Amino acid sequence: MKNTFTRASILLGCILAALSPAAFGNHRSGDFALPEIIRTGDFNGDGILDLLVNVSGFDHIAMFQGDGQGNFTLKRQFETDTLPKGLVVGDVDNDGDTDFLVTNNNGPARLFLNQVGNRNHWVGLRVVGKSGRDMLGAVVEIVVGENNTLRRRVKSDGSFLSGNDPRVLVGLGGATRVKAVRVRWLGGAVEEWKGVLVDRYTTLKEGTAH
């Protein structure tokens, strides 16, 4: 079963990222450092988690593309004006792909809008409890097809003085629909929704599945 929510894959990717001099050399000073903040997100809409890495004291953000097998390849570096301190991800413009925002030490924040990740179909979900609040910590399973279930955790935890978009956003790669969406609530109950539409955001509320 395809599982893009495994601690082993993310941990291995972080190790590979930390060992990449091309990504973490300061282009101004020639120094080398290890990453301070690592965010995950599906930046190209293929259903596989990628890595976005911020190195404290350095002048760029590095993006690594995942292959779903625990391997990550450096794809691009984004220059920042000064020293990045905070790094958060989310769909800022609600167009179905993951953007990111960098806060800089003694400088302006920089917003990087993703213009390519929504070329594939996608599913956006806001997962809320009975009170209507975001159910942080719940696990969402998107059943795309046989042997293809994507898992994501509802989370907003971010980096220094910042928080991520709590909505779940999943690219579907070559798929055009999903068979079902399951939510594993914090109390242990599991609910399943069928007929969740693609290319839009849907709110899933605890206790409302049929």
mmCIF file with all atom_site columns, C-alpha atoms in Angstrom:
data_model
loop_
_atom_site.group_PDB
_atom_site.id
_atom_site.type_symbol
_atom_site.label_atom_id
_atom_site.label_alt_id
_atom_site.label_comp_id
_atom_site.label_asym_id
_atom_site.label_entity_id
_atom_site.label_seq_id
_atom_site.pdbx_PDB_ins_code
_atom_site.Cartn_x
_atom_site.Cartn_y
_atom_site.Cartn_z
_atom_site.occupancy
_atom_site.B_iso_or_equiv
_atom_site.pdbx_formal_charge
_atom_site.auth_seq_id
_atom_site.auth_comp_id
_atom_site.auth_asym_id
_atom_site.auth_atom_id
_atom_site.pdbx_PDB_model_num
ATOM 1   C CA . MET A 1 1   ? 0.000   0.000  0.000   1.00 0.00 ? 1   MET A CA 1
ATOM 2   C CA . LYS A 1 2   ? 1.367   3.369  -0.995  1.00 0.00 ? 2   LYS A CA 1
ATOM 3   C CA . ASN A 1 3   ? 1.917   5.340  2.192   1.00 0.00 ? 3   ASN A CA 1
ATOM 4   C CA . THR A 1 4   ? 3.368   8.843  2.057   1.00 0.00 ? 4   THR A CA 1
ATOM 5   C CA . PHE A 1 5   ? 2.949   9.396  5.792   1.00 0.00 ? 5   PHE A CA 1
ATOM 6   C CA . THR A 1 6   ? 5.719   7.225  7.211   1.00 0.00 ? 6   THR A CA 1
ATOM 7   C CA . ARG A 1 7   ? 8.140   8.468  9.830   1.00 0.00 ? 7   ARG A CA 1
ATOM 8   C CA . ALA A 1 8   ? 10.902  6.347  8.293   1.00 0.00 ? 8   ALA A CA 1
ATOM 9   C CA . SER A 1 9   ? 10.654  8.032  4.896   1.00 0.00 ? 9   SER A CA 1
ATOM 10  C CA . ILE A 1 10  ? 10.606  11.536 6.338   1.00 0.00 ? 10  ILE A CA 1
ATOM 11  C CA . LEU A 1 11  ? 13.472  10.783 8.729   1.00 0.00 ? 11  LEU A CA 1
ATOM 12  C CA . LEU A 1 12  ? 15.590  9.353  5.932   1.00 0.00 ? 12  LEU A CA 1
ATOM 13  C CA . GLY A 1 13  ? 14.817  12.325 3.746   1.00 0.00 ? 13  GLY A CA 1
ATOM 14  C CA . CYS A 1 14  ? 15.868  14.705 6.501   1.00 0.00 ? 14  CYS A CA 1
ATOM 15  C CA . ILE A 1 15  ? 19.174  12.878 6.868   1.00 0.00 ? 15  ILE A CA 1
ATOM 16  C CA . LEU A 1 16  ? 19.820  13.042 3.118   1.00 0.00 ? 16  LEU A CA 1
ATOM 17  C CA . ALA A 1 17  ? 18.911  16.707 3.084   1.00 0.00 ? 17  ALA A CA 1
ATOM 18  C CA . ALA A 1 18  ? 21.273  17.458 5.940   1.00 0.00 ? 18  ALA A CA 1
ATOM 19  C CA . LEU A 1 19  ? 24.140  15.862 4.042   1.00 0.00 ? 19  LEU A CA 1
ATOM 20  C CA . SER A 1 20  ? 23.713  17.890 0.851   1.00 0.00 ? 20  SER A CA 1
ATOM 21  C CA . PRO A 1 21  ? 26.396  20.607 0.589   1.00 0.00 ? 21  PRO A CA 1
ATOM 22  C CA . ALA A 1 22  ? 24.810  21.969 -2.576  1.00 0.00 ? 22  ALA A CA 1
ATOM 23  C CA . ALA A 1 23  ? 21.686  22.843 -0.623  1.00 0.00 ? 23  ALA A CA 1
ATOM 24  C CA . PHE A 1 24  ? 23.169  24.187 2.571   1.00 0.00 ? 24  PHE A CA 1
ATOM 25  C CA . GLY A 1 25  ? 26.195  26.169 1.536   1.00 0.00 ? 25  GLY A CA 1
ATOM 26  C CA . ASN A 1 26  ? 25.945  29.921 2.028   1.00 0.00 ? 26  ASN A CA 1
ATOM 27  C CA . HIS A 1 27  ? 26.466  31.381 -1.427  1.00 0.00 ? 27  HIS A CA 1
ATOM 28  C CA . ARG A 1 28  ? 27.797  34.622 0.058   1.00 0.00 ? 28  ARG A CA 1
ATOM 29  C CA . SER A 1 29  ? 30.236  33.295 2.634   1.00 0.00 ? 29  SER A CA 1
ATOM 30  C CA . GLY A 1 30  ? 30.950  29.744 1.437   1.00 0.00 ? 30  GLY A CA 1
ATOM 31  C CA . ASP A 1 31  ? 30.073  28.355 4.866   1.00 0.00 ? 31  ASP A CA 1
ATOM 32  C CA . PHE A 1 32  ? 28.182  25.111 5.486   1.00 0.00 ? 32  PHE A CA 1
ATOM 33  C CA . ALA A 1 33  ? 25.531  24.330 8.108   1.00 0.00 ? 33  ALA A CA 1
ATOM 34  C CA . LEU A 1 34  ? 22.851  21.773 8.963   1.00 0.00 ? 34  LEU A CA 1
ATOM 35  C CA . PRO A 1 35  ? 19.117  22.473 8.583   1.00 0.00 ? 35  PRO A CA 1
ATOM 36  C CA . GLU A 1 36  ? 17.158  24.055 11.410  1.00 0.00 ? 36  GLU A CA 1
ATOM 37  C CA . ILE A 1 37  ? 13.549  23.798 10.151  1.00 0.00 ? 37  ILE A CA 1
ATOM 38  C CA . ILE A 1 38  ? 12.059  21.179 7.821   1.00 0.00 ? 38  ILE A CA 1
ATOM 39  C CA . ARG A 1 39  ? 8.505   21.380 6.474   1.00 0.00 ? 39  ARG A CA 1
ATOM 40  C CA . THR A 1 40  ? 6.679   18.751 4.439   1.00 0.00 ? 40  THR A CA 1
ATOM 41  C CA . GLY A 1 41  ? 4.249   19.389 1.605   1.00 0.00 ? 41  GLY A CA 1
ATOM 42  C CA . ASP A 1 42  ? 3.235   18.085 -1.802  1.00 0.00 ? 42  ASP A CA 1
ATOM 43  C CA . PHE A 1 43  ? 4.581   20.953 -3.873  1.00 0.00 ? 43  PHE A CA 1
ATOM 44  C CA . ASN A 1 44  ? 4.101   19.391 -7.319  1.00 0.00 ? 44  ASN A CA 1
ATOM 45  C CA . GLY A 1 45  ? 0.724   17.710 -6.767  1.00 0.00 ? 45  GLY A CA 1
ATOM 46  C CA . ASP A 1 46  ? 1.886   14.138 -7.389  1.00 0.00 ? 46  ASP A CA 1
ATOM 47  C CA . GLY A 1 47  ? 0.591   12.813 -4.051  1.00 0.00 ? 47  GLY A CA 1
ATOM 48  C CA . ILE A 1 48  ? 4.076   12.365 -2.590  1.00 0.00 ? 48  ILE A CA 1
ATOM 49  C CA . LEU A 1 49  ? 5.432   14.495 0.235   1.00 0.00 ? 49  LEU A CA 1
ATOM 50  C CA . ASP A 1 50  ? 8.392   16.744 -0.529  1.00 0.00 ? 50  ASP A CA 1
ATOM 51  C CA . LEU A 1 51  ? 10.689  18.635 1.841   1.00 0.00 ? 51  LEU A CA 1
ATOM 52  C CA . LEU A 1 52  ? 11.248  22.358 2.294   1.00 0.00 ? 52  LEU A CA 1
ATOM 53  C CA . VAL A 1 53  ? 14.274  23.215 4.413   1.00 0.00 ? 53  VAL A CA 1
ATOM 54  C CA . ASN A 1 54  ? 15.364  26.395 6.163   1.00 0.00 ? 54  ASN A CA 1
ATOM 55  C CA . VAL A 1 55  ? 18.912  26.742 7.494   1.00 0.00 ? 55  VAL A CA 1
ATOM 56  C CA . SER A 1 56  ? 19.229  29.329 10.247  1.00 0.00 ? 56  SER A CA 1
ATOM 57  C CA . GLY A 1 57  ? 21.766  32.012 9.400   1.00 0.00 ? 57  GLY A CA 1
ATOM 58  C CA . PHE A 1 58  ? 21.807  31.253 5.685   1.00 0.00 ? 58  PHE A CA 1
ATOM 59  C CA . ASP A 1 59  ? 20.265  33.068 2.769   1.00 0.00 ? 59  ASP A CA 1
ATOM 60  C CA . HIS A 1 60  ? 18.079  30.534 0.984   1.00 0.00 ? 60  HIS A CA 1
ATOM 61  C CA . ILE A 1 61  ? 15.400  27.862 1.264   1.00 0.00 ? 61  ILE A CA 1
ATOM 62  C CA . ALA A 1 62  ? 16.007  24.432 -0.311  1.00 0.00 ? 62  ALA A CA 1
ATOM 63  C CA . MET A 1 63  ? 13.273  22.242 -1.839  1.00 0.00 ? 63  MET A CA 1
ATOM 64  C CA . PHE A 1 64  ? 13.684  18.468 -2.117  1.00 0.00 ? 64  PHE A CA 1
ATOM 65  C CA . GLN A 1 65  ? 11.318  16.331 -4.202  1.00 0.00 ? 65  GLN A CA 1
ATOM 66  C CA . GLY A 1 66  ? 10.287  12.995 -2.697  1.00 0.00 ? 66  GLY A CA 1
ATOM 67  C CA . ASP A 1 67  ? 9.814   9.755  -4.611  1.00 0.00 ? 67  ASP A CA 1
ATOM 68  C CA . GLY A 1 68  ? 7.605   7.995  -2.036  1.00 0.00 ? 68  GLY A CA 1
ATOM 69  C CA . GLN A 1 69  ? 10.370  5.511  -1.181  1.00 0.00 ? 69  GLN A CA 1
ATOM 70  C CA . GLY A 1 70  ? 12.239  7.662  1.316   1.00 0.00 ? 70  GLY A CA 1
ATOM 71  C CA . ASN A 1 71  ? 14.507  9.326  -1.261  1.00 0.00 ? 71  ASN A CA 1
ATOM 72  C CA . PHE A 1 72  ? 14.612  13.098 -1.771  1.00 0.00 ? 72  PHE A CA 1
ATOM 73  C CA . THR A 1 73  ? 16.347  15.005 -4.565  1.00 0.00 ? 73  THR A CA 1
ATOM 74  C CA . LEU A 1 74  ? 17.311  18.668 -4.442  1.00 0.00 ? 74  LEU A CA 1
ATOM 75  C CA . LYS A 1 75  ? 15.130  20.418 -7.040  1.00 0.00 ? 75  LYS A CA 1
ATOM 76  C CA . ARG A 1 76  ? 15.433  24.127 -6.363  1.00 0.00 ? 76  ARG A CA 1
ATOM 77  C CA . GLN A 1 77  ? 16.756  26.799 -4.027  1.00 0.00 ? 77  GLN A CA 1
ATOM 78  C CA . PHE A 1 78  ? 14.894  30.005 -3.218  1.00 0.00 ? 78  PHE A CA 1
ATOM 79  C CA . GLU A 1 79  ? 16.928  33.056 -2.357  1.00 0.00 ? 79  GLU A CA 1
ATOM 80  C CA . THR A 1 80  ? 15.856  35.202 0.594   1.00 0.00 ? 80  THR A CA 1
ATOM 81  C CA . ASP A 1 81  ? 16.774  38.822 1.281   1.00 0.00 ? 81  ASP A CA 1
ATOM 82  C CA . THR A 1 82  ? 18.241  38.203 4.701   1.00 0.00 ? 82  THR A CA 1
ATOM 83  C CA . LEU A 1 83  ? 18.401  35.492 7.369   1.00 0.00 ? 83  LEU A CA 1
ATOM 84  C CA . PRO A 1 84  ? 15.262  33.251 7.376   1.00 0.00 ? 84  PRO A CA 1
ATOM 85  C CA . LYS A 1 85  ? 13.907  32.386 10.819  1.00 0.00 ? 85  LYS A CA 1
ATOM 86  C CA . GLY A 1 86  ? 10.362  31.108 10.252  1.00 0.00 ? 86  GLY A CA 1
ATOM 87  C CA . LEU A 1 87  ? 9.015   28.820 7.529   1.00 0.00 ? 87  LEU A CA 1
ATOM 88  C CA . VAL A 1 88  ? 5.351   27.870 7.092   1.00 0.00 ? 88  VAL A CA 1
ATOM 89  C CA . VAL A 1 89  ? 3.332   26.173 4.345   1.00 0.00 ? 89  VAL A CA 1
ATOM 90  C CA . GLY A 1 90  ? -0.281  26.400 3.195   1.00 0.00 ? 90  GLY A CA 1
ATOM 91  C CA . ASP A 1 91  ? -2.548  27.215 0.276   1.00 0.00 ? 91  ASP A CA 1
ATOM 92  C CA . VAL A 1 92  ? -2.546  30.995 0.636   1.00 0.00 ? 92  VAL A CA 1
ATOM 93  C CA . ASP A 1 93  ? -4.508  31.735 -2.553  1.00 0.00 ? 93  ASP A CA 1
ATOM 94  C CA . ASN A 1 94  ? -6.833  28.691 -2.329  1.00 0.00 ? 94  ASN A CA 1
ATOM 95  C CA . ASP A 1 95  ? -5.907  27.434 -5.796  1.00 0.00 ? 95  ASP A CA 1
ATOM 96  C CA . GLY A 1 96  ? -5.118  23.857 -4.778  1.00 0.00 ? 96  GLY A CA 1
ATOM 97  C CA . ASP A 1 97  ? -1.353  23.891 -4.359  1.00 0.00 ? 97  ASP A CA 1
ATOM 98  C CA . THR A 1 98  ? 1.009   24.452 -1.446  1.00 0.00 ? 98  THR A CA 1
ATOM 99  C CA . ASP A 1 99  ? 2.639   27.871 -1.074  1.00 0.00 ? 99  ASP A CA 1
ATOM 100 C CA . PHE A 1 100 ? 5.141   28.889 1.595   1.00 0.00 ? 100 PHE A CA 1
ATOM 101 C CA . LEU A 1 101 ? 6.024   31.960 3.619   1.00 0.00 ? 101 LEU A CA 1
ATOM 102 C CA . VAL A 1 102 ? 9.429   32.870 5.018   1.00 0.00 ? 102 VAL A CA 1
ATOM 103 C CA . THR A 1 103 ? 9.972   35.326 7.842   1.00 0.00 ? 103 THR A CA 1
ATOM 104 C CA . ASN A 1 104 ? 13.363  37.000 7.929   1.00 0.00 ? 104 ASN A CA 1
ATOM 105 C CA . ASN A 1 105 ? 15.468  38.340 10.753  1.00 0.00 ? 105 ASN A CA 1
ATOM 106 C CA . ASN A 1 106 ? 15.365  42.169 10.609  1.00 0.00 ? 106 ASN A CA 1
ATOM 107 C CA . GLY A 1 107 ? 13.702  42.031 7.189   1.00 0.00 ? 107 GLY A CA 1
ATOM 108 C CA . PRO A 1 108 ? 10.325  41.661 5.470   1.00 0.00 ? 108 PRO A CA 1
ATOM 109 C CA . ALA A 1 109 ? 8.451   38.380 5.168   1.00 0.00 ? 109 ALA A CA 1
ATOM 110 C CA . ARG A 1 110 ? 8.538   36.778 1.718   1.00 0.00 ? 110 ARG A CA 1
ATOM 111 C CA . LEU A 1 111 ? 5.623   34.863 0.231   1.00 0.00 ? 111 LEU A CA 1
ATOM 112 C CA . PHE A 1 112 ? 6.333   32.272 -2.485  1.00 0.00 ? 112 PHE A CA 1
ATOM 113 C CA . LEU A 1 113 ? 3.212   31.369 -4.475  1.00 0.00 ? 113 LEU A CA 1
ATOM 114 C CA . ASN A 1 114 ? 3.152   27.952 -6.115  1.00 0.00 ? 114 ASN A CA 1
ATOM 115 C CA . GLN A 1 115 ? 1.902   28.187 -9.707  1.00 0.00 ? 115 GLN A CA 1
ATOM 116 C CA . VAL A 1 116 ? 2.503   24.602 -10.843 1.00 0.00 ? 116 VAL A CA 1
ATOM 117 C CA . GLY A 1 117 ? 1.263   22.249 -8.117  1.00 0.00 ? 117 GLY A CA 1
ATOM 118 C CA . ASN A 1 118 ? -2.390  22.401 -9.159  1.00 0.00 ? 118 ASN A CA 1
ATOM 119 C CA . ARG A 1 119 ? -1.779  21.063 -12.661 1.00 0.00 ? 119 ARG A CA 1
ATOM 120 C CA . ASN A 1 120 ? -2.907  17.701 -11.287 1.00 0.00 ? 120 ASN A CA 1
ATOM 121 C CA . HIS A 1 121 ? -6.269  17.148 -9.621  1.00 0.00 ? 121 HIS A CA 1
ATOM 122 C CA . TRP A 1 122 ? -6.324  17.670 -5.871  1.00 0.00 ? 122 TRP A CA 1
ATOM 123 C CA . VAL A 1 123 ? -8.457  17.301 -2.750  1.00 0.00 ? 123 VAL A CA 1
ATOM 124 C CA . GLY A 1 124 ? -8.592  19.956 -0.025  1.00 0.00 ? 124 GLY A CA 1
ATOM 125 C CA . LEU A 1 125 ? -10.078 19.175 3.374   1.00 0.00 ? 125 LEU A CA 1
ATOM 126 C CA . ARG A 1 126 ? -10.817 21.112 6.516   1.00 0.00 ? 126 ARG A CA 1
ATOM 127 C CA . VAL A 1 127 ? -11.286 18.619 9.346   1.00 0.00 ? 127 VAL A CA 1
ATOM 128 C CA . VAL A 1 128 ? -13.215 19.950 12.325  1.00 0.00 ? 128 VAL A CA 1
ATOM 129 C CA . GLY A 1 129 ? -14.631 18.559 15.540  1.00 0.00 ? 129 GLY A CA 1
ATOM 130 C CA . LYS A 1 130 ? -18.199 18.817 16.781  1.00 0.00 ? 130 LYS A CA 1
ATOM 131 C CA . SER A 1 131 ? -17.455 22.310 18.106  1.00 0.00 ? 131 SER A CA 1
ATOM 132 C CA . GLY A 1 132 ? -16.317 23.462 14.656  1.00 0.00 ? 132 GLY A CA 1
ATOM 133 C CA . ARG A 1 133 ? -12.676 23.857 15.648  1.00 0.00 ? 133 ARG A CA 1
ATOM 134 C CA . ASP A 1 134 ? -9.858  22.350 13.590  1.00 0.00 ? 134 ASP A CA 1
ATOM 135 C CA . MET A 1 135 ? -9.240  18.830 14.880  1.00 0.00 ? 135 MET A CA 1
ATOM 136 C CA . LEU A 1 136 ? -5.457  18.977 15.158  1.00 0.00 ? 136 LEU A CA 1
ATOM 137 C CA . GLY A 1 137 ? -3.891  15.550 15.447  1.00 0.00 ? 137 GLY A CA 1
ATOM 138 C CA . ALA A 1 138 ? -6.588  13.669 13.531  1.00 0.00 ? 138 ALA A CA 1
ATOM 139 C CA . VAL A 1 139 ? -5.325  11.419 10.738  1.00 0.00 ? 139 VAL A CA 1
ATOM 140 C CA . VAL A 1 140 ? -6.897  11.621 7.284   1.00 0.00 ? 140 VAL A CA 1
ATOM 141 C CA . GLU A 1 141 ? -6.753  8.737  4.804   1.00 0.00 ? 141 GLU A CA 1
ATOM 142 C CA . ILE A 1 142 ? -7.542  9.541  1.179   1.00 0.00 ? 142 ILE A CA 1
ATOM 143 C CA . VAL A 1 143 ? -8.328  6.351  -0.735  1.00 0.00 ? 143 VAL A CA 1
ATOM 144 C CA . VAL A 1 144 ? -7.355  7.122  -4.330  1.00 0.00 ? 144 VAL A CA 1
ATOM 145 C CA . GLY A 1 145 ? -7.473  3.562  -5.624  1.00 0.00 ? 145 GLY A CA 1
ATOM 146 C CA . GLU A 1 146 ? -6.493  -0.006 -4.859  1.00 0.00 ? 146 GLU A CA 1
ATOM 147 C CA . ASN A 1 147 ? -3.151  -0.046 -3.041  1.00 0.00 ? 147 ASN A CA 1
ATOM 148 C CA . ASN A 1 148 ? -3.057  3.743  -3.108  1.00 0.00 ? 148 ASN A CA 1
ATOM 149 C CA . THR A 1 149 ? -4.072  5.382  0.167   1.00 0.00 ? 149 THR A CA 1
ATOM 150 C CA . LEU A 1 150 ? -2.545  8.723  1.089   1.00 0.00 ? 150 LEU A CA 1
ATOM 151 C CA . ARG A 1 151 ? -2.279  9.651  4.765   1.00 0.00 ? 151 ARG A CA 1
ATOM 152 C CA . ARG A 1 152 ? -1.938  13.084 6.293   1.00 0.00 ? 152 ARG A CA 1
ATOM 153 C CA . ARG A 1 153 ? -2.133  14.436 9.833   1.00 0.00 ? 153 ARG A CA 1
ATOM 154 C CA . VAL A 1 154 ? -4.163  17.553 10.582  1.00 0.00 ? 154 VAL A CA 1
ATOM 155 C CA . LYS A 1 155 ? -1.568  19.943 11.958  1.00 0.00 ? 155 LYS A CA 1
ATOM 156 C CA . SER A 1 156 ? -0.681  23.588 12.279  1.00 0.00 ? 156 SER A CA 1
ATOM 157 C CA . ASP A 1 157 ? 2.585   23.288 14.187  1.00 0.00 ? 157 ASP A CA 1
ATOM 158 C CA . GLY A 1 158 ? 5.236   25.314 12.445  1.00 0.00 ? 158 GLY A CA 1
ATOM 159 C CA . SER A 1 159 ? 8.582   26.906 13.117  1.00 0.00 ? 159 SER A CA 1
ATOM 160 C CA . PHE A 1 160 ? 9.721   29.960 15.063  1.00 0.00 ? 160 PHE A CA 1
ATOM 161 C CA . LEU A 1 161 ? 6.685   32.099 16.042  1.00 0.00 ? 161 LEU A CA 1
ATOM 162 C CA . SER A 1 162 ? 4.632   30.739 13.128  1.00 0.00 ? 162 SER A CA 1
ATOM 163 C CA . GLY A 1 163 ? 2.019   28.125 12.240  1.00 0.00 ? 163 GLY A CA 1
ATOM 164 C CA . ASN A 1 164 ? 0.976   26.236 9.123   1.00 0.00 ? 164 ASN A CA 1
ATOM 165 C CA . ASP A 1 165 ? -2.367  26.077 7.330   1.00 0.00 ? 165 ASP A CA 1
ATOM 166 C CA . PRO A 1 166 ? -4.320  23.377 9.256   1.00 0.00 ? 166 PRO A CA 1
ATOM 167 C CA . ARG A 1 167 ? -6.201  22.213 6.164   1.00 0.00 ? 167 ARG A CA 1
ATOM 168 C CA . VAL A 1 168 ? -5.206  18.963 4.474   1.00 0.00 ? 168 VAL A CA 1
ATOM 169 C CA . LEU A 1 169 ? -4.215  19.380 0.816   1.00 0.00 ? 169 LEU A CA 1
ATOM 170 C CA . VAL A 1 170 ? -3.405  16.325 -1.292  1.00 0.00 ? 170 VAL A CA 1
ATOM 171 C CA . GLY A 1 171 ? -2.374  16.159 -4.933  1.00 0.00 ? 171 GLY A CA 1
ATOM 172 C CA . LEU A 1 172 ? -3.757  13.178 -6.825  1.00 0.00 ? 172 LEU A CA 1
ATOM 173 C CA . GLY A 1 173 ? -1.059  12.769 -9.452  1.00 0.00 ? 173 GLY A CA 1
ATOM 174 C CA . GLY A 1 174 ? -2.692  11.139 -12.484 1.00 0.00 ? 174 GLY A CA 1
ATOM 175 C CA . ALA A 1 175 ? -5.936  10.262 -10.686 1.00 0.00 ? 175 ALA A CA 1
ATOM 176 C CA . THR A 1 176 ? -9.141  12.175 -11.392 1.00 0.00 ? 176 THR A CA 1
ATOM 177 C CA . ARG A 1 177 ? -11.214 11.220 -8.337  1.00 0.00 ? 177 ARG A CA 1
ATOM 178 C CA . VAL A 1 178 ? -11.030 9.602  -4.904  1.00 0.00 ? 178 VAL A CA 1
ATOM 179 C CA . LYS A 1 179 ? -12.950 6.535  -3.748  1.00 0.00 ? 179 LYS A CA 1
ATOM 180 C CA . ALA A 1 180 ? -13.321 7.578  -0.120  1.00 0.00 ? 180 ALA A CA 1
ATOM 181 C CA . VAL A 1 181 ? -11.919 9.746  2.643   1.00 0.00 ? 181 VAL A CA 1
ATOM 182 C CA . ARG A 1 182 ? -11.541 8.376  6.186   1.00 0.00 ? 182 ARG A CA 1
ATOM 183 C CA . VAL A 1 183 ? -10.839 10.376 9.324   1.00 0.00 ? 183 VAL A CA 1
ATOM 184 C CA . ARG A 1 184 ? -9.398  8.792  12.452  1.00 0.00 ? 184 ARG A CA 1
ATOM 185 C CA . TRP A 1 185 ? -10.485 11.095 15.262  1.00 0.00 ? 185 TRP A CA 1
ATOM 186 C CA . LEU A 1 186 ? -8.474  11.667 18.415  1.00 0.00 ? 186 LEU A CA 1
ATOM 187 C CA . GLY A 1 187 ? -10.921 9.612  20.466  1.00 0.00 ? 187 GLY A CA 1
ATOM 188 C CA . GLY A 1 188 ? -10.320 6.558  18.275  1.00 0.00 ? 188 GLY A CA 1
ATOM 189 C CA . ALA A 1 189 ? -13.512 6.650  16.188  1.00 0.00 ? 189 ALA A CA 1
ATOM 190 C CA . VAL A 1 190 ? -13.249 6.350  12.407  1.00 0.00 ? 190 VAL A CA 1
ATOM 191 C CA . GLU A 1 191 ? -15.638 7.932  9.911   1.00 0.00 ? 191 GLU A CA 1
ATOM 192 C CA . GLU A 1 192 ? -15.723 7.561  6.146   1.00 0.00 ? 192 GLU A CA 1
ATOM 193 C CA . TRP A 1 193 ? -17.033 9.902  3.468   1.00 0.00 ? 193 TRP A CA 1
ATOM 194 C CA . LYS A 1 194 ? -17.664 8.874  -0.126  1.00 0.00 ? 194 LYS A CA 1
ATOM 195 C CA . GLY A 1 195 ? -18.228 11.157 -3.072  1.00 0.00 ? 195 GLY A CA 1
ATOM 196 C CA . VAL A 1 196 ? -15.789 13.841 -1.898  1.00 0.00 ? 196 VAL A CA 1
ATOM 197 C CA . LEU A 1 197 ? -15.284 16.166 -4.840  1.00 0.00 ? 197 LEU A CA 1
ATOM 198 C CA . VAL A 1 198 ? -11.881 16.997 -6.290  1.00 0.00 ? 198 VAL A CA 1
ATOM 199 C CA . ASP A 1 199 ? -10.391 20.393 -7.119  1.00 0.00 ? 199 ASP A CA 1
ATOM 200 C CA . ARG A 1 200 ? -12.138 22.125 -4.227  1.00 0.00 ? 200 ARG A CA 1
ATOM 201 C CA . TYR A 1 201 ? -12.108 22.371 -0.445  1.00 0.00 ? 201 TYR A CA 1
ATOM 202 C CA . THR A 1 202 ? -14.575 20.334 1.609   1.00 0.00 ? 202 THR A CA 1
ATOM 203 C CA . THR A 1 203 ? -15.245 20.568 5.343   1.00 0.00 ? 203 THR A CA 1
ATOM 204 C CA . LEU A 1 204 ? -15.516 17.232 7.176   1.00 0.00 ? 204 LEU A CA 1
ATOM 205 C CA . LYS A 1 205 ? -17.182 17.557 10.575  1.00 0.00 ? 205 LYS A CA 1
ATOM 206 C CA . GLU A 1 206 ? -17.006 14.933 13.283  1.00 0.00 ? 206 GLU A CA 1
ATOM 207 C CA . GLY A 1 207 ? -20.204 12.920 13.533  1.00 0.00 ? 207 GLY A CA 1
ATOM 208 C CA . THR A 1 208 ? -21.618 13.837 10.106  1.00 0.00 ? 208 THR A CA 1
ATOM 209 C CA . ALA A 1 209 ? -20.486 10.951 7.879   1.00 0.00 ? 209 ALA A CA 1
ATOM 210 C CA . HIS A 1 210 ? -23.290 8.853  6.370   1.00 0.00 ? 210 HIS A CA 1
#
